[in-house]
């Protein structure tokens, strides 16, 4: 007999379990979800956030549950013949030991394989990006295991990062799922972080230049300086740096408010200090 999961009943039952605040009960419920991928696919992001805030081992078990092994087996057409492919090795980032990318649900790839259908160009590009065949100075060629996150877009939700940071069980940071989410966000944040570092360095150097220009008792070794032009340039640089800093701060406020975390931003002393 075929079994059709009652997803509405699942949501109601899970809500009751989370409302109980019973760490043992919540942990066992998460373990059960980990063994039922179909039910795990229906887990809402709000329930995911609630479990991350739950006491006990539930957050750790949740991170292990949502990232599950998914073998990449597919068909390719070569010279008019179907050839079976299986992802067993690839070039992996040497810093994180992870390759991360967005792609289709593993069910779609498995369905194409069972029906002996060649994967489309988008899926092929996804596999190539996930496991590139070309080496580089930042990769190493090693045996790999592929995993899929069963809850879409958790890596793009600011609330998820906040929930991970506030998670009562710090062992959650040791899970591969948590490492993957953080690595993805850092991959996107790294260029901006470097830009902010450069901007801060320019700001400090500019303050030193302004201090040197406006020094009324310069050292005997220092040549005389006409204050007008250098001071105007230094002030202009300071205005540009301040404008960029204000823009990024306003963008940060917008991000917090859009994610429903405005109160968290405005009640933080660090942000007021910025």
Short mmCIF file of N, CA, C and O in Angstrom, two decimals, residues 5 24 45 47 67 80 83 89 91-92 115 127 151 160 165 169-170 173 199 202 213 218 227 257 267:
data_model
loop_
_atom_site.label_atom_id
_atom_site.label_comp_id
_atom_site.label_asym_id
_atom_site.label_seq_id
_atom_site.Cartn_x
_atom_site.Cartn_y
_atom_site.Cartn_z
N UNK A 5 2.45 11.07 3.06
CA UNK A 5 2.67 11.79 4.32
C UNK A 5 1.66 12.91 4.51
O UNK A 5 1.29 13.60 3.57
N UNK A 24 14.75 16.32 25.35
CA UNK A 24 14.82 14.92 24.91
C UNK A 24 13.81 14.65 23.81
O UNK A 24 14.10 14.01 22.80
N UNK A 45 11.14 26.88 7.30
CA UNK A 45 12.31 27.60 7.80
C UNK A 45 12.08 28.13 9.21
O UNK A 45 13.00 28.19 10.02
N UNK A 47 10.30 26.61 11.57
CA UNK A 47 10.52 25.49 12.48
C UNK A 47 12.02 25.18 12.58
O UNK A 47 12.51 24.81 13.65
N UNK A 67 21.69 18.06 6.11
CA UNK A 67 22.73 17.79 5.11
C UNK A 67 22.93 16.28 5.05
O UNK A 67 23.57 15.69 5.92
N UNK A 80 27.12 9.45 -29.38
CA UNK A 80 25.87 8.75 -29.63
C UNK A 80 25.56 7.63 -28.66
O UNK A 80 24.55 6.95 -28.81
N UNK A 83 26.59 6.94 -21.47
CA UNK A 83 27.63 6.48 -20.55
C UNK A 83 27.26 6.88 -19.13
O UNK A 83 26.86 8.01 -18.86
N UNK A 89 35.37 11.63 -7.26
CA UNK A 89 36.55 12.44 -6.94
C UNK A 89 36.44 13.77 -7.66
O UNK A 89 35.68 13.92 -8.63
N UNK A 91 38.30 18.16 -7.71
CA UNK A 91 39.19 19.17 -7.14
C UNK A 91 38.42 19.99 -6.10
O UNK A 91 37.38 20.57 -6.40
N UNK A 92 38.94 20.01 -4.87
CA UNK A 92 38.26 20.62 -3.73
C UNK A 92 39.11 21.77 -3.20
O UNK A 92 40.36 21.71 -3.22
N UNK A 115 15.43 6.79 -15.35
CA UNK A 115 14.77 6.76 -16.65
C UNK A 115 15.76 6.78 -17.82
O UNK A 115 15.33 6.87 -18.98
N UNK A 127 27.12 20.28 -11.87
CA UNK A 127 28.07 19.23 -11.48
C UNK A 127 29.50 19.68 -11.76
O UNK A 127 30.41 19.45 -10.95
N UNK A 151 16.71 21.84 3.17
CA UNK A 151 15.92 23.05 3.39
C UNK A 151 16.50 24.15 2.51
O UNK A 151 17.64 24.59 2.72
N UNK A 160 19.07 32.78 9.88
CA UNK A 160 19.75 31.50 10.13
C UNK A 160 21.13 31.74 10.73
O UNK A 160 21.53 31.08 11.70
N UNK A 165 24.61 31.74 15.52
CA UNK A 165 25.47 32.46 16.46
C UNK A 165 24.92 32.41 17.88
O UNK A 165 25.69 32.35 18.84
N UNK A 169 23.86 25.40 22.02
CA UNK A 169 24.81 24.28 21.97
C UNK A 169 25.91 24.63 20.97
O UNK A 169 25.70 24.60 19.76
N UNK A 170 27.08 24.95 21.48
CA UNK A 170 28.18 25.39 20.62
C UNK A 170 28.78 24.25 19.79
O UNK A 170 29.58 24.50 18.89
N UNK A 173 28.78 24.13 15.77
CA UNK A 173 29.81 24.65 14.87
C UNK A 173 30.75 23.55 14.37
O UNK A 173 31.52 23.78 13.43
N UNK A 199 39.58 50.30 3.49
CA UNK A 199 38.99 51.59 3.79
C UNK A 199 39.39 52.08 5.19
O UNK A 199 39.71 53.26 5.39
N UNK A 202 42.98 53.29 5.03
CA UNK A 202 43.06 54.62 4.42
C UNK A 202 42.60 55.68 5.41
O UNK A 202 43.19 56.78 5.50
N UNK A 213 49.67 67.68 9.04
CA UNK A 213 49.50 68.97 8.36
C UNK A 213 49.14 70.08 9.34
O UNK A 213 49.63 71.21 9.24
N UNK A 218 55.92 71.72 14.00
CA UNK A 218 56.53 70.59 13.29
C UNK A 218 57.98 70.39 13.71
O UNK A 218 58.64 71.30 14.21
N UNK A 227 49.49 74.65 3.97
CA UNK A 227 48.39 73.89 4.54
C UNK A 227 47.18 73.76 3.63
O UNK A 227 46.46 72.77 3.68
N UNK A 257 16.52 45.10 9.25
CA UNK A 257 15.08 45.39 9.29
C UNK A 257 14.32 44.49 8.33
O UNK A 257 13.24 43.97 8.65
N UNK A 267 19.33 47.55 19.54
CA UNK A 267 19.62 47.31 20.96
C UNK A 267 21.05 46.86 21.19
O UNK A 267 21.43 46.56 22.32
#
